[in-house]
Short mmCIF file of N, CA and C in Angstrom, two decimals:
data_model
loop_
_atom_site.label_atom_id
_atom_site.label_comp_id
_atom_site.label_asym_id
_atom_site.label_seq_id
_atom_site.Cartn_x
_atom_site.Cartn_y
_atom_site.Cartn_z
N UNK A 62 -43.27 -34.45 7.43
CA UNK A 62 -42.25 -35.49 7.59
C UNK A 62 -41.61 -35.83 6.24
N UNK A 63 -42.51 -36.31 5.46
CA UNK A 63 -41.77 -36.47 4.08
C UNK A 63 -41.22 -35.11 3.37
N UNK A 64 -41.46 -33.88 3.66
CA UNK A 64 -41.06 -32.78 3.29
C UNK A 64 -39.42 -32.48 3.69
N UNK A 65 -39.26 -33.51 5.10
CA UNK A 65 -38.06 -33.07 5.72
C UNK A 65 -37.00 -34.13 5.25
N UNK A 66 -38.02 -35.42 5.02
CA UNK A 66 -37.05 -36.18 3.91
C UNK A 66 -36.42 -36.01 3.01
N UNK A 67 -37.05 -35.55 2.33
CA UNK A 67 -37.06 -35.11 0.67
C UNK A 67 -35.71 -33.62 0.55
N UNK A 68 -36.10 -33.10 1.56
CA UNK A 68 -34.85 -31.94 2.25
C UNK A 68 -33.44 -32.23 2.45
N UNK A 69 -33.79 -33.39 3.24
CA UNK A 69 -32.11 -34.06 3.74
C UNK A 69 -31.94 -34.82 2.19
N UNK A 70 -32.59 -35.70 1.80
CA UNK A 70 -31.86 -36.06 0.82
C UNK A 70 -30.97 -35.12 -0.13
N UNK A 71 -32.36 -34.37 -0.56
CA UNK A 71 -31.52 -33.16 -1.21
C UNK A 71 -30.33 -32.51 -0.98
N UNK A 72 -30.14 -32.24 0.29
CA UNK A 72 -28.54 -31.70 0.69
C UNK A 72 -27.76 -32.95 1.14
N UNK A 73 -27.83 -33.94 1.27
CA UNK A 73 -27.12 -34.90 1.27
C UNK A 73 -26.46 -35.12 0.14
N UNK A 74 -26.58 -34.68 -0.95
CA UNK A 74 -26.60 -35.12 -2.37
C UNK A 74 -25.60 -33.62 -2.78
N UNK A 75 -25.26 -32.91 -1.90
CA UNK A 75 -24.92 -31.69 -2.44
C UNK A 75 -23.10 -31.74 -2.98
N UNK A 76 -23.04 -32.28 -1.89
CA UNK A 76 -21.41 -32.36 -1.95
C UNK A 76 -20.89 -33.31 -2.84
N UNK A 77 -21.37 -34.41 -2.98
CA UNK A 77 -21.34 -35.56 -4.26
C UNK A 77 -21.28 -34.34 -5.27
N UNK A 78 -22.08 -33.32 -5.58
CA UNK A 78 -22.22 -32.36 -6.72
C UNK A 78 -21.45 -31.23 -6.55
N UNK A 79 -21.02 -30.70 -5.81
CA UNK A 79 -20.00 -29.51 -5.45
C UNK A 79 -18.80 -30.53 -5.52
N UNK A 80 -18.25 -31.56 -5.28
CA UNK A 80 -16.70 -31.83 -5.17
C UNK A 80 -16.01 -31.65 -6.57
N UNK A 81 -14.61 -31.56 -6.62
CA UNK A 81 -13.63 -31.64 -7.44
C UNK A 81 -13.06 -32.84 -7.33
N UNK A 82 -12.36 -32.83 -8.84
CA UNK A 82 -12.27 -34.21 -8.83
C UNK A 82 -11.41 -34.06 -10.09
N UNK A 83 -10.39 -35.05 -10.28
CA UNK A 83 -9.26 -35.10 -11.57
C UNK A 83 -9.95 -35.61 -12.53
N UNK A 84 -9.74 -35.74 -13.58
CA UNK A 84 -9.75 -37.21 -14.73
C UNK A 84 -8.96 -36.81 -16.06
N UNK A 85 -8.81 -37.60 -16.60
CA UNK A 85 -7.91 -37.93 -18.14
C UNK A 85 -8.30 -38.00 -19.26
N UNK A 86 -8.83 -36.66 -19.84
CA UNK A 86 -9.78 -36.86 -20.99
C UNK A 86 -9.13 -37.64 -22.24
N UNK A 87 -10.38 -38.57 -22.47
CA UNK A 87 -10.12 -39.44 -23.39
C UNK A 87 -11.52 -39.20 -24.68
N UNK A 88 -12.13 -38.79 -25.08
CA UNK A 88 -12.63 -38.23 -26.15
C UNK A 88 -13.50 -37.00 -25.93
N UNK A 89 -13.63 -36.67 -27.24
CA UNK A 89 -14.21 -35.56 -27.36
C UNK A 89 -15.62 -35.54 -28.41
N UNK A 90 -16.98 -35.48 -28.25
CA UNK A 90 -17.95 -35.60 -28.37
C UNK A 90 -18.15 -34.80 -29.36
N UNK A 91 -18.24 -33.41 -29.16
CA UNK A 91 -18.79 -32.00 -29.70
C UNK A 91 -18.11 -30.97 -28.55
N UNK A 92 -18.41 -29.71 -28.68
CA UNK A 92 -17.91 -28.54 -28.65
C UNK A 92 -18.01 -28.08 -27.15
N UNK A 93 -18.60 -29.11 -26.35
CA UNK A 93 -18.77 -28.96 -24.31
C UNK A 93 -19.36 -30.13 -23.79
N UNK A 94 -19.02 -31.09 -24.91
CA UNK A 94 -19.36 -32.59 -24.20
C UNK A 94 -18.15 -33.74 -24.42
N UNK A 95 -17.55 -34.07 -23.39
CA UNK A 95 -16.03 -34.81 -23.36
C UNK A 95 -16.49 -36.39 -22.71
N UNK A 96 -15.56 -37.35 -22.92
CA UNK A 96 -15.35 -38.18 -21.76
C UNK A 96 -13.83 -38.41 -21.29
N UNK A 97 -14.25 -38.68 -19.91
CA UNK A 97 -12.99 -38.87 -19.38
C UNK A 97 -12.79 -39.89 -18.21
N UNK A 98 -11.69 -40.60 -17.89
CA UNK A 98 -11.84 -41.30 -16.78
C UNK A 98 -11.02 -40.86 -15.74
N UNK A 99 -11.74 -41.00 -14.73
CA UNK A 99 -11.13 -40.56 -12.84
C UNK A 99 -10.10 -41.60 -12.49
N UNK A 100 -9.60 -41.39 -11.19
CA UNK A 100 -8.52 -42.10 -11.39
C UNK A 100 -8.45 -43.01 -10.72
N UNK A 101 -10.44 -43.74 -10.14
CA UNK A 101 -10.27 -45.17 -10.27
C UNK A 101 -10.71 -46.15 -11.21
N UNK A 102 -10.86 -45.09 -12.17
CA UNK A 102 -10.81 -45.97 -14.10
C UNK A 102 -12.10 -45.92 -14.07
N UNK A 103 -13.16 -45.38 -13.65
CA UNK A 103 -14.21 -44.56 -13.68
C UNK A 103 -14.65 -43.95 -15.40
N UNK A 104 -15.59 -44.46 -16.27
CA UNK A 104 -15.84 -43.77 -17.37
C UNK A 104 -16.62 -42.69 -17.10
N UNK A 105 -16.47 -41.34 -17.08
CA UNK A 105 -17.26 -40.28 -17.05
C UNK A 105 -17.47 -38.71 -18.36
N UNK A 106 -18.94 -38.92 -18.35
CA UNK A 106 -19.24 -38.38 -19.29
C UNK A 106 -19.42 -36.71 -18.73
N UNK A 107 -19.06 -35.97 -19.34
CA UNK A 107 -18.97 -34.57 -19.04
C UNK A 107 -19.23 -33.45 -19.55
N UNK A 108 -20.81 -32.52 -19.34
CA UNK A 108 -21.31 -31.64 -20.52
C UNK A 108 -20.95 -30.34 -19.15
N UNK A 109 -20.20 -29.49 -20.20
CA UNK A 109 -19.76 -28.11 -19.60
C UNK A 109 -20.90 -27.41 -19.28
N UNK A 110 -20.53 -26.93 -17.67
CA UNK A 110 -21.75 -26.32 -17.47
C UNK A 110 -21.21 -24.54 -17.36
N UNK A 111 -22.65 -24.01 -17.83
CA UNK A 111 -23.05 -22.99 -18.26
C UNK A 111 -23.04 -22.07 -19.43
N UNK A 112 -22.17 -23.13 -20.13
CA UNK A 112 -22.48 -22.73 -21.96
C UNK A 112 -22.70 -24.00 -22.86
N UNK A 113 -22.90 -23.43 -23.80
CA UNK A 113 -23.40 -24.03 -24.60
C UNK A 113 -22.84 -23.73 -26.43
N UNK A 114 -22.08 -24.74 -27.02
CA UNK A 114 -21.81 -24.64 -28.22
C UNK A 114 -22.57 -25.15 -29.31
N UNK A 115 -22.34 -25.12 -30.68
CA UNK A 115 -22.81 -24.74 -31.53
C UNK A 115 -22.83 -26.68 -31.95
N UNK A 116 -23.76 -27.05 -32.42
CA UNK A 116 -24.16 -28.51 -32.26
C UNK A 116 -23.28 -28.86 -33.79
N UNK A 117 -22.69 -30.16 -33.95
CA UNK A 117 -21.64 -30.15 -35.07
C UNK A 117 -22.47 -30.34 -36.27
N UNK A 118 -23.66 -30.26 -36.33
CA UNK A 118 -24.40 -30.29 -37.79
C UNK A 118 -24.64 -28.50 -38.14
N UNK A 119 -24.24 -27.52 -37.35
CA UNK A 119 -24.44 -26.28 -36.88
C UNK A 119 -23.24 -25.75 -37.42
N UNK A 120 -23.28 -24.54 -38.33
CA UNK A 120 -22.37 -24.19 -38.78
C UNK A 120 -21.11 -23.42 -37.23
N UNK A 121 -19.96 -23.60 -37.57
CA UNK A 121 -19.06 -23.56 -36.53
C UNK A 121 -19.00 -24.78 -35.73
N UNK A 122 -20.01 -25.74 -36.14
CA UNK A 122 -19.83 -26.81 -34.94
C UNK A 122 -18.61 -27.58 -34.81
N UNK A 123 -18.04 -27.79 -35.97
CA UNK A 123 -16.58 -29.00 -35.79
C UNK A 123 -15.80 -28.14 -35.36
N UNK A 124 -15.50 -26.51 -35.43
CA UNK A 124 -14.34 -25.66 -35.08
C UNK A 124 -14.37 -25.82 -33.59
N UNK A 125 -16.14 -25.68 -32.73
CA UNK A 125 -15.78 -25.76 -31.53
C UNK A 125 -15.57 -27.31 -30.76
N UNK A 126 -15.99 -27.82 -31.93
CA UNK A 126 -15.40 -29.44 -31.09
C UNK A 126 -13.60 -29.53 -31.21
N UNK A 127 -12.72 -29.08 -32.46
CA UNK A 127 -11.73 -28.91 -32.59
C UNK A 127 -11.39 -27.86 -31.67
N UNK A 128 -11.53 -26.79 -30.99
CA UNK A 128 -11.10 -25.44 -29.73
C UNK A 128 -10.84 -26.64 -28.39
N UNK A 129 -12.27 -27.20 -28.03
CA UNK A 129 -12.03 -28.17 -26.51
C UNK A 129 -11.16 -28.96 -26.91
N UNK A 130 -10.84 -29.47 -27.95
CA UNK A 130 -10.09 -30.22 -28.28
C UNK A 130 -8.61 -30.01 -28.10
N UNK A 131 -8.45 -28.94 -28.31
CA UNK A 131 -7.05 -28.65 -28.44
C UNK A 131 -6.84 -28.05 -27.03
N UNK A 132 -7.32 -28.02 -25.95
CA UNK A 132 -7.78 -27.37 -24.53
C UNK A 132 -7.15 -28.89 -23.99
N UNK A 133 -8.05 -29.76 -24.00
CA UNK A 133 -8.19 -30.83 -23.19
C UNK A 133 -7.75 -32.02 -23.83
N UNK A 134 -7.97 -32.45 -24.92
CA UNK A 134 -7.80 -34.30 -25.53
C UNK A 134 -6.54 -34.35 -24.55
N UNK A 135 -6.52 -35.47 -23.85
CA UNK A 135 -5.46 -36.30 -23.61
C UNK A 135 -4.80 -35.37 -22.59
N UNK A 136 -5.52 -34.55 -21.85
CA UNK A 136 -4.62 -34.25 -20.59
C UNK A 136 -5.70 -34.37 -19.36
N UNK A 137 -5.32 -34.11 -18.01
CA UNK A 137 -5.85 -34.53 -16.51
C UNK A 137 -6.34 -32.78 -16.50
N UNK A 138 -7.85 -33.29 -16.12
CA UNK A 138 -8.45 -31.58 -15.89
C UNK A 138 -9.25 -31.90 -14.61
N UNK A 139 -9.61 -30.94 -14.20
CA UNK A 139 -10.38 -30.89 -12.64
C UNK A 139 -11.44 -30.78 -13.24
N UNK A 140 -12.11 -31.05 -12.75
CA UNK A 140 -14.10 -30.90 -12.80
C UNK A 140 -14.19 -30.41 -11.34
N UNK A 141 -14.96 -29.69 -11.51
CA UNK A 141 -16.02 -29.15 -10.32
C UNK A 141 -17.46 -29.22 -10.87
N UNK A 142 -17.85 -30.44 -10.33
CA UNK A 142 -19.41 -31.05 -10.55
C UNK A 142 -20.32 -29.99 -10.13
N UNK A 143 -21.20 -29.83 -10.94
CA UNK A 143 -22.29 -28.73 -10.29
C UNK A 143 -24.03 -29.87 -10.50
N UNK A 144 -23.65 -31.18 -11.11
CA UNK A 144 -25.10 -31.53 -11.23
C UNK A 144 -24.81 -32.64 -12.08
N UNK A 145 -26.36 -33.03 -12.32
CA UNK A 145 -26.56 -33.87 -13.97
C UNK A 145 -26.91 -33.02 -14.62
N UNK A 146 -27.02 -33.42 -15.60
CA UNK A 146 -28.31 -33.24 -17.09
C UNK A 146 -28.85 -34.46 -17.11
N UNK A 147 -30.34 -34.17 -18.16
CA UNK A 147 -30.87 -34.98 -18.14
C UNK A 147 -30.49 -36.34 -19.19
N UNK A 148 -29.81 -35.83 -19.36
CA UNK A 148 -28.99 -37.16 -20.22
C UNK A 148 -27.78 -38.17 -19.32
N UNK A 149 -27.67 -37.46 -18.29
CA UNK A 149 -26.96 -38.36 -17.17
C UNK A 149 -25.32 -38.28 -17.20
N UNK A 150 -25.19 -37.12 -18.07
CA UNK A 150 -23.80 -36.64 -17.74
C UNK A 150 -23.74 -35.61 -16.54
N UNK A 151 -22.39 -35.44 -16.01
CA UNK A 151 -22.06 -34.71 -15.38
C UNK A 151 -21.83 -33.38 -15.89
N UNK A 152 -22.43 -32.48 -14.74
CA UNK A 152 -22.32 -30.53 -15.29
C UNK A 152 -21.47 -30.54 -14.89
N UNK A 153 -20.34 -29.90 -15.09
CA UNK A 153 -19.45 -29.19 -14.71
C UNK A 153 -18.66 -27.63 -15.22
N UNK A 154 -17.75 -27.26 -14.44
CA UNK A 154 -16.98 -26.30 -14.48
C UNK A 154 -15.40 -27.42 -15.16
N UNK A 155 -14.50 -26.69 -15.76
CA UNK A 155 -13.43 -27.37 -16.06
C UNK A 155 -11.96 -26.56 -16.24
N UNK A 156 -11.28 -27.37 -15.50
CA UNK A 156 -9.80 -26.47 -15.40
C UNK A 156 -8.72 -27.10 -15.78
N UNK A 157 -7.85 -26.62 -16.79
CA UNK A 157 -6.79 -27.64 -17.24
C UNK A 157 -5.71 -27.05 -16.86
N UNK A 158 -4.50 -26.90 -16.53
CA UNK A 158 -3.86 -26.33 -15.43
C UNK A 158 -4.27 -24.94 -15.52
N UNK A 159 -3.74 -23.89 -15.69
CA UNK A 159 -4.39 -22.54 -15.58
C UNK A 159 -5.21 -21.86 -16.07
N UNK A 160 -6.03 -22.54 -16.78
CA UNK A 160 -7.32 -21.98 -17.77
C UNK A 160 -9.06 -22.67 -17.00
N UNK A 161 -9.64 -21.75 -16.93
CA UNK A 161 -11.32 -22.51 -17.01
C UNK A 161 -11.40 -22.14 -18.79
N UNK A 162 -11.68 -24.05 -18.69
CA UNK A 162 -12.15 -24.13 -20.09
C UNK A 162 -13.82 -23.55 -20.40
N UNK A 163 -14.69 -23.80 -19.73
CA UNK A 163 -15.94 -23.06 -19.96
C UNK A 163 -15.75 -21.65 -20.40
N UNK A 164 -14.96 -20.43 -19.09
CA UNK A 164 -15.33 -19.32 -19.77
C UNK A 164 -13.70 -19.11 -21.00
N UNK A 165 -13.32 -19.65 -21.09
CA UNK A 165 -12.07 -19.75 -22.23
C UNK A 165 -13.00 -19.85 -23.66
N UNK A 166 -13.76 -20.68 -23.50
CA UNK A 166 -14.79 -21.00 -24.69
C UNK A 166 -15.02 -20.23 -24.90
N UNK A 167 -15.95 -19.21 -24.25
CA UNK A 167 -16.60 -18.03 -24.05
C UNK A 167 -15.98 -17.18 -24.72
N UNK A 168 -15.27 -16.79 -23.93
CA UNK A 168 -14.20 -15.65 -24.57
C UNK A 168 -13.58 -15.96 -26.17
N UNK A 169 -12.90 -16.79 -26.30
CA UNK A 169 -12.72 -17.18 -27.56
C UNK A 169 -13.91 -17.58 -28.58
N UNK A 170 -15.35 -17.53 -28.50
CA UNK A 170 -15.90 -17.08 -29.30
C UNK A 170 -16.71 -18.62 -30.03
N UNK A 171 -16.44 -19.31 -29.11
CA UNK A 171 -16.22 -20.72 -29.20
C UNK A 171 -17.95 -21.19 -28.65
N UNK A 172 -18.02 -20.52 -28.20
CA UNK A 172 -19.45 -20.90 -27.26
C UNK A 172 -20.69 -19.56 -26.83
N UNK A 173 -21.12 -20.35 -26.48
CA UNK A 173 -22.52 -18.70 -25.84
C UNK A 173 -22.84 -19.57 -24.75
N UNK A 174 -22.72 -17.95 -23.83
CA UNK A 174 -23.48 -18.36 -22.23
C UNK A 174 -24.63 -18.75 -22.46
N UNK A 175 -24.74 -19.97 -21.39
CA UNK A 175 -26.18 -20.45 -21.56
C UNK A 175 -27.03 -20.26 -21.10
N UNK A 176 -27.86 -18.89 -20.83
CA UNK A 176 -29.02 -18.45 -20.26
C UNK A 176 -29.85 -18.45 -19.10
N UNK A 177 -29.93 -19.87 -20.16
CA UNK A 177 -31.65 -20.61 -18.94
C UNK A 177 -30.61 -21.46 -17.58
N UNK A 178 -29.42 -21.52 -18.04
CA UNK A 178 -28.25 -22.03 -16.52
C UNK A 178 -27.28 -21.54 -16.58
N UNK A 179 -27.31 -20.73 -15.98
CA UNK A 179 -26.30 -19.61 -15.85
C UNK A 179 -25.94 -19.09 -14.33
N UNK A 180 -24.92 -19.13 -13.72
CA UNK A 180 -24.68 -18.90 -12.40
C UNK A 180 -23.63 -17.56 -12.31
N UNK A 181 -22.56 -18.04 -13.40
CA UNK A 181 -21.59 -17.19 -13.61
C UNK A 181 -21.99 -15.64 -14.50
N UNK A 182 -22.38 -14.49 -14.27
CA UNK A 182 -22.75 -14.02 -15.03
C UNK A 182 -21.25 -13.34 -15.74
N UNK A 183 -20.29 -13.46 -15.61
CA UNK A 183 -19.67 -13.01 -16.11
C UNK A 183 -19.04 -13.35 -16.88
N UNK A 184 -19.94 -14.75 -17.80
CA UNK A 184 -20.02 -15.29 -19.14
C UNK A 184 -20.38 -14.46 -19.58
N UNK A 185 -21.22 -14.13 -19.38
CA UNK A 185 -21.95 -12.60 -20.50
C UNK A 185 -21.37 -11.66 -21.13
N UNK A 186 -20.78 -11.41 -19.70
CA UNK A 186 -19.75 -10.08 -20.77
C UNK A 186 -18.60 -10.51 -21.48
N UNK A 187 -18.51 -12.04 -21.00
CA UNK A 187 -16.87 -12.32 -22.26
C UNK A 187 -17.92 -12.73 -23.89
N UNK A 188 -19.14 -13.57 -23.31
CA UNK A 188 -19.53 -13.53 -24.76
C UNK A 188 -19.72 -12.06 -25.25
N UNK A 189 -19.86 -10.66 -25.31
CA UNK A 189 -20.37 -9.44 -25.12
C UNK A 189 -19.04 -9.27 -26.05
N UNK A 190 -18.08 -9.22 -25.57
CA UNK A 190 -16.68 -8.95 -26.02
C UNK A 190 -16.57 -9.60 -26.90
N UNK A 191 -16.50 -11.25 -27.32
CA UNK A 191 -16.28 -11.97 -28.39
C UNK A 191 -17.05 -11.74 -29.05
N UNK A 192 -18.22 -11.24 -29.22
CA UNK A 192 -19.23 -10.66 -30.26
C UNK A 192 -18.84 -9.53 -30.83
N UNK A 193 -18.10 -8.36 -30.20
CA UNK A 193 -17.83 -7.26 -30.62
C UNK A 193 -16.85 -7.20 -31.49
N UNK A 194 -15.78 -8.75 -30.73
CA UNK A 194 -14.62 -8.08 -31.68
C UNK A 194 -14.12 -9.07 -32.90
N UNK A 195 -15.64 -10.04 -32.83
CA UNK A 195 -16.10 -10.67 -34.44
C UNK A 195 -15.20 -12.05 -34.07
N UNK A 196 -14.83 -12.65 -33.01
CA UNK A 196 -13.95 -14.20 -32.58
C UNK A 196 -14.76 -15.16 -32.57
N UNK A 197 -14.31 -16.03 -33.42
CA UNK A 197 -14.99 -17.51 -33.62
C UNK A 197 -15.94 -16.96 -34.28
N UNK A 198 -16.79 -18.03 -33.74
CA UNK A 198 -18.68 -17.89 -34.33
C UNK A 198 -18.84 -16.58 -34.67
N UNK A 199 -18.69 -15.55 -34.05
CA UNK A 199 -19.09 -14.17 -34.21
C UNK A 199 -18.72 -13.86 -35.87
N UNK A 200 -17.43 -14.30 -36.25
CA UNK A 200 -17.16 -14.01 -37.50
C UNK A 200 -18.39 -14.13 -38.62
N UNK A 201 -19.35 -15.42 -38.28
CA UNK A 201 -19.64 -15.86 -38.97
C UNK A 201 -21.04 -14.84 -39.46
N UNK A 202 -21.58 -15.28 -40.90
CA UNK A 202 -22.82 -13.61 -41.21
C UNK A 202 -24.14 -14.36 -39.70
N UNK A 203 -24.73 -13.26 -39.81
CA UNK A 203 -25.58 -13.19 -38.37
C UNK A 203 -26.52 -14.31 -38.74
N UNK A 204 -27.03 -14.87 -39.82
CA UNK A 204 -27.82 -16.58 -40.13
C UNK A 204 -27.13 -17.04 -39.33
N UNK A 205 -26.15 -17.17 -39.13
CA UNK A 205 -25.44 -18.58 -39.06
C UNK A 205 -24.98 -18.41 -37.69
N UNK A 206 -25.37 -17.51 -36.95
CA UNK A 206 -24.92 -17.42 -35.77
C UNK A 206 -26.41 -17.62 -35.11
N UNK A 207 -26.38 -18.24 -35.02
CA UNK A 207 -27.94 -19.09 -34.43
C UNK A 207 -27.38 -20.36 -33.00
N UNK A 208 -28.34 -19.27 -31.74
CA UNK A 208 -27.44 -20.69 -30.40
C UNK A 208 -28.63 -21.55 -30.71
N UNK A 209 -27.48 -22.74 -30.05
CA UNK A 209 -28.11 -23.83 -30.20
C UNK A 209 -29.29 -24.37 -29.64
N UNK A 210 -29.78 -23.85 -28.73
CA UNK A 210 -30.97 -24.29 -28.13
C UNK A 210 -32.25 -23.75 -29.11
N UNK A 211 -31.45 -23.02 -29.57
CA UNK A 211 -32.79 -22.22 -30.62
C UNK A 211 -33.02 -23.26 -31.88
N UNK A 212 -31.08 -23.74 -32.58
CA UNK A 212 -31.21 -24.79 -33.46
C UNK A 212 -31.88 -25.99 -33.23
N UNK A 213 -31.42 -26.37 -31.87
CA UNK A 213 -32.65 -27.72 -31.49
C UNK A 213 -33.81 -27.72 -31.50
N UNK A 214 -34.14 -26.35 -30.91
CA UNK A 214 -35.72 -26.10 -30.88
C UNK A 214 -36.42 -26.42 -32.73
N UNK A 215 -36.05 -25.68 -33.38
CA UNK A 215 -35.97 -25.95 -34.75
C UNK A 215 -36.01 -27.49 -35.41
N UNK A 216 -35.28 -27.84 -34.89
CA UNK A 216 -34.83 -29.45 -35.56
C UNK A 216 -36.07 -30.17 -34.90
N UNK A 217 -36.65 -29.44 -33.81
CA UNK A 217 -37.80 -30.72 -33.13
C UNK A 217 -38.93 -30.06 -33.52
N UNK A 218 -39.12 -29.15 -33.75
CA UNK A 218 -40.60 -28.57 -34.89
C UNK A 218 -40.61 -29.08 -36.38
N UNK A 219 -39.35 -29.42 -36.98
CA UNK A 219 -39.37 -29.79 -38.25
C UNK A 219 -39.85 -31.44 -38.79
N UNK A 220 -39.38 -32.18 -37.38
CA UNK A 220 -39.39 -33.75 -37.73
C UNK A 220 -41.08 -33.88 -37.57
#
């Protein structure tokens, strides 16, 4: 019984997380974390789902907070919610009129697919390509091209 609870809730909860939805980005955090408000003045916080950029203490980090930046500040983008994080932003996918900004990142060299959440695999091969042909981060010597989950991991063994 509680198994079948716990079930329905779960897919009850699905479509709240699959819908699309407008908003008006109004800042920019770091390099796949924005806020923006919906358009019943709604503050919503928004970490791009399925990559992951380079954290701004991280060499390349202000370039990829400056890339979303120049994508999104101050215009109406769609979200397609896929979840939380545990920080209580919204995952999403993101579209500003004819671009997905996630794999745009990607491709431009701006970001790395993120692995351990990954749905789209065909992040892979645009990061694959932006690696080859040395865009963004890739430019940078191979130290310094360190993803970030690896840099965090780091920063929380050191303290």
């Amino acid at each position: 019984m509680l198994r079948a609870l716990v079930t329905s809730l779960l897919f009850s909860a699905l479509p709240a997380f699959a819908a699309s939805f407008d908003c008006r980005v109004t800042g920019i955090a770091n390099g796949d974390t924005f806020s923006c408000l919906d358009a019943s003045g709604e503050h919503v916080r928004v970490k791009l789902a399925e990559i992951d950029t380079p954290e701004l203490q991280q060499p390349y980090g202000s370039q990829a907070r400056q890339a979303i930046a120049s994508y999104i500040f101050g215009k109406t983008v769609t979200l397609t919610a896929k979840g939380r994080d545990d920080a209580g932003r919204t995952l999403a996918r993101v579209r500003a009129g004819d671009s997905e900004i996630n794999s745009e990142l990607v491709r431009t060299g701006n970001a790395w697919a993120n692995r351990g959440h990954l749905d789209d695999r065909a992040l892979l091969n645009l990061e694959a390509v932006a690696r080859e042909l040395g865009r963004g981060l890739w430019s940078l010597p191979k130290a310094d091209q360190l993803p970030p989950w690896e840099w965090r991991e780091q920063q929380r063994r050191s303290r």
